[in-house]
Short mmCIF file of N, CA and C in Angstrom, two decimals:
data_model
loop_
_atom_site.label_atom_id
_atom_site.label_comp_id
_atom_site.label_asym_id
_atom_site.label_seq_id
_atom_site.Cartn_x
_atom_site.Cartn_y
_atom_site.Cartn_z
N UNK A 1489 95.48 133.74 108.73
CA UNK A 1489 95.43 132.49 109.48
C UNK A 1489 94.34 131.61 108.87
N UNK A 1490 94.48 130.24 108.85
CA UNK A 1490 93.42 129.24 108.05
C UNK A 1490 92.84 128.70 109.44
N UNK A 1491 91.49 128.55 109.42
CA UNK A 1491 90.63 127.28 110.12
C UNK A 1491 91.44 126.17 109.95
N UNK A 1492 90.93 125.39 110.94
CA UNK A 1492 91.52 123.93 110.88
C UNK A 1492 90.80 123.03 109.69
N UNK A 1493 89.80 123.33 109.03
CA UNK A 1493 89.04 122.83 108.07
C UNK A 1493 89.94 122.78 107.07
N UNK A 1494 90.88 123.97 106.12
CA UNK A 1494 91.52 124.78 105.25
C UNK A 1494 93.01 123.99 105.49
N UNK A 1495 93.08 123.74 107.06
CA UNK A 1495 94.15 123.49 107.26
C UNK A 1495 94.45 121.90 106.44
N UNK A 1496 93.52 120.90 107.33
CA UNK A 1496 93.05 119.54 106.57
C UNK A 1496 93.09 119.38 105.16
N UNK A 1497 92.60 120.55 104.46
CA UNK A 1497 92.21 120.75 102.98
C UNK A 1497 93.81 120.85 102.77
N UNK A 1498 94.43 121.77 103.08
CA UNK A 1498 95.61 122.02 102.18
C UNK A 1498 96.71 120.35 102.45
N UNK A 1499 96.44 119.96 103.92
CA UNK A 1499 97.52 118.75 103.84
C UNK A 1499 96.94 117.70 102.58
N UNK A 1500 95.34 117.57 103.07
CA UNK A 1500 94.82 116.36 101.77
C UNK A 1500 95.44 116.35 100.78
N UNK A 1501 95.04 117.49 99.89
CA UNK A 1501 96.25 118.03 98.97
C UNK A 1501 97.22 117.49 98.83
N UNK A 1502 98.28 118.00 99.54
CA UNK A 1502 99.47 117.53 99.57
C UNK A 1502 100.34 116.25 99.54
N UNK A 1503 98.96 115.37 100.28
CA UNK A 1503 99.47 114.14 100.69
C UNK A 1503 99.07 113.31 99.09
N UNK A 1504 98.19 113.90 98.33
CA UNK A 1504 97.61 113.51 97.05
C UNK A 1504 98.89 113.80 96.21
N UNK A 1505 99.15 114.83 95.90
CA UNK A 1505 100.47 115.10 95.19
C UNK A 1505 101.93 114.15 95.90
N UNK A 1506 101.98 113.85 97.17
CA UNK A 1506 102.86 112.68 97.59
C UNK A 1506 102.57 111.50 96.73
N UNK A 1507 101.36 111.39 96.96
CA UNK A 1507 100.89 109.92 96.03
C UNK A 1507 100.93 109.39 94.41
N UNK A 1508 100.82 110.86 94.26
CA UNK A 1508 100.91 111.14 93.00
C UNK A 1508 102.58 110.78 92.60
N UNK A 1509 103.59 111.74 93.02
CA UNK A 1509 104.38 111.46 93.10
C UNK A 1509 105.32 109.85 93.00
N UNK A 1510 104.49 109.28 94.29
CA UNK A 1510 104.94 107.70 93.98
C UNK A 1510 104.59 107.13 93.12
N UNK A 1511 103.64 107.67 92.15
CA UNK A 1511 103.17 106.76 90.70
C UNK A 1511 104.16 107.36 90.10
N UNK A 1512 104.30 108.48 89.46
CA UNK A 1512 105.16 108.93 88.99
C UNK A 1512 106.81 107.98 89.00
N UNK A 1513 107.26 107.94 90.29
CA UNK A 1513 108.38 107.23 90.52
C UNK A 1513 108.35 105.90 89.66
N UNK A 1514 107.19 105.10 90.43
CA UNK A 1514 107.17 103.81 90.24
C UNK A 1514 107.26 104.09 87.96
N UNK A 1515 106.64 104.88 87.55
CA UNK A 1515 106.57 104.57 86.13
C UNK A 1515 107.99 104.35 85.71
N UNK A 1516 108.27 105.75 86.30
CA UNK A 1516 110.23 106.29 85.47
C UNK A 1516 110.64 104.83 85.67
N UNK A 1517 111.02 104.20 87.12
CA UNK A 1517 111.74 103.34 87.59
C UNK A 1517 110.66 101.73 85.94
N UNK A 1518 109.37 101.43 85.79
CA UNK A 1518 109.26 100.68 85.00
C UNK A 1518 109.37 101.26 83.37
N UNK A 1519 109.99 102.61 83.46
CA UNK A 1519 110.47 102.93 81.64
C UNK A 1519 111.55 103.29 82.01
N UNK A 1520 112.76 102.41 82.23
CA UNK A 1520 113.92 102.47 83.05
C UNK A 1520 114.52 104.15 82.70
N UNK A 1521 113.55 105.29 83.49
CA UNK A 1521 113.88 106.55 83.18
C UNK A 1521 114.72 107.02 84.24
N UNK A 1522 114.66 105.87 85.27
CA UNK A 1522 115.66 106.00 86.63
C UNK A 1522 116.27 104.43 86.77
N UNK A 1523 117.00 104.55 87.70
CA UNK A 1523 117.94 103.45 88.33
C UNK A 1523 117.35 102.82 89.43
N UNK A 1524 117.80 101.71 90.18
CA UNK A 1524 116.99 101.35 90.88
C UNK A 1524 117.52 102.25 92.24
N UNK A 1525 118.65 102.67 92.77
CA UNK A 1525 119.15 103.16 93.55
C UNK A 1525 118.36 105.02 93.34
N UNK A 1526 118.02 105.48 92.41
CA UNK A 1526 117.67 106.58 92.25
C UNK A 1526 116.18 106.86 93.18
N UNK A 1527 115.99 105.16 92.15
CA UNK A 1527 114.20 105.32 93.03
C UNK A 1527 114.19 105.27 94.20
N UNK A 1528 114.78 104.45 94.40
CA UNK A 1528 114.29 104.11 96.15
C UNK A 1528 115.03 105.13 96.86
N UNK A 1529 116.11 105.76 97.17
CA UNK A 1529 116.03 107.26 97.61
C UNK A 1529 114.97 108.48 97.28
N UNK A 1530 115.03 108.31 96.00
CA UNK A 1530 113.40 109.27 96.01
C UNK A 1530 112.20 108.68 96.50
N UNK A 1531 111.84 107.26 96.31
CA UNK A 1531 110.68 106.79 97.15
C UNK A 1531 110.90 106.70 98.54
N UNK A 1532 112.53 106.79 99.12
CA UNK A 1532 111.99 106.75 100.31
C UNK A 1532 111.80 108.33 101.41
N UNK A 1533 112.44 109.12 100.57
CA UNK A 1533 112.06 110.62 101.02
C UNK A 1533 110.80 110.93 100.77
N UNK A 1534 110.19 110.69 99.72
CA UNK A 1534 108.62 110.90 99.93
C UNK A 1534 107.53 110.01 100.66
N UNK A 1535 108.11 108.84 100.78
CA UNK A 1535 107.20 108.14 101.84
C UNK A 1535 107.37 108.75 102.98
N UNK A 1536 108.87 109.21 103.11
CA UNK A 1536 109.18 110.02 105.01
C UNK A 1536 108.39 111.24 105.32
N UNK A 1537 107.92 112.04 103.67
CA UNK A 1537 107.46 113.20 103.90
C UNK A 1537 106.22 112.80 104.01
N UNK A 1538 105.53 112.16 103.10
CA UNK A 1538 104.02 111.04 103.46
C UNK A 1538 103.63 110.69 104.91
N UNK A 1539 105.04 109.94 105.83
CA UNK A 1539 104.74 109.90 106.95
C UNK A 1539 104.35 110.90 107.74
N UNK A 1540 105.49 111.89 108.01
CA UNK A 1540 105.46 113.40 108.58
C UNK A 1540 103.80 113.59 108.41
N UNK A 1541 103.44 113.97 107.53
CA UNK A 1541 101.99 114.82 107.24
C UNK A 1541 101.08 113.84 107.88
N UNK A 1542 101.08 112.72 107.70
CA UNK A 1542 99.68 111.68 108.31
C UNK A 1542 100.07 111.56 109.74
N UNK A 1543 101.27 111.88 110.48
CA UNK A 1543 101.49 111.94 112.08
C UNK A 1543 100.35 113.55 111.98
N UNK A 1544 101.30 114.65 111.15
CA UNK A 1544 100.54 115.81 111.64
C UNK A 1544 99.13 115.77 111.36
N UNK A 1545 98.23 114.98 110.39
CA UNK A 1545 97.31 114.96 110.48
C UNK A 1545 96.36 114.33 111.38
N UNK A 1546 97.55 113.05 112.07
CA UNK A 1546 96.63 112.35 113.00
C UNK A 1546 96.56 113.53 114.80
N UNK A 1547 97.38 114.17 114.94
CA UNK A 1547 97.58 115.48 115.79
C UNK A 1547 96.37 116.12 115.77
N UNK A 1548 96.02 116.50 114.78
CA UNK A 1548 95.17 117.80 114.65
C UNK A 1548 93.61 117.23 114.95
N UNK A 1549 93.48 115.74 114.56
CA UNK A 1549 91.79 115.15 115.24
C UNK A 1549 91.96 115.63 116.09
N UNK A 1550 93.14 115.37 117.53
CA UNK A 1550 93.01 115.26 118.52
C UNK A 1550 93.11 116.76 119.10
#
């Protein structure tokens, strides 16, 4: 079982690799390595998963 400290630590993480992620996107989509329809389904599943985690993170202050 993780502390809630560990817990925070591993979403930060995560939500960094989300972010990461959307640079990533945004490049492919400006070295036309994707479509525009490609991106924005992949940008918008990771913004949804982006959302998800910053609700569960705003949960756990409280």
């Amino acid at each position: 079982m993780t502390t809630r400290g560990e817990d925070e630590e591993i979403y930060v993480r995560y939500a960094l690799s989300l972010h990461k992620q959307i640079g990533w996107l945004t490049h492919a989509l400006a070295y036309k390595r994707l479509d525009v329809a490609e991106y924005e389904k992949a940008l918008s599943e990771t913004r949804a998963k982006l959302a998800g985690l910053e609700k569960r993170m705003g949960e756990m202050r409280y």
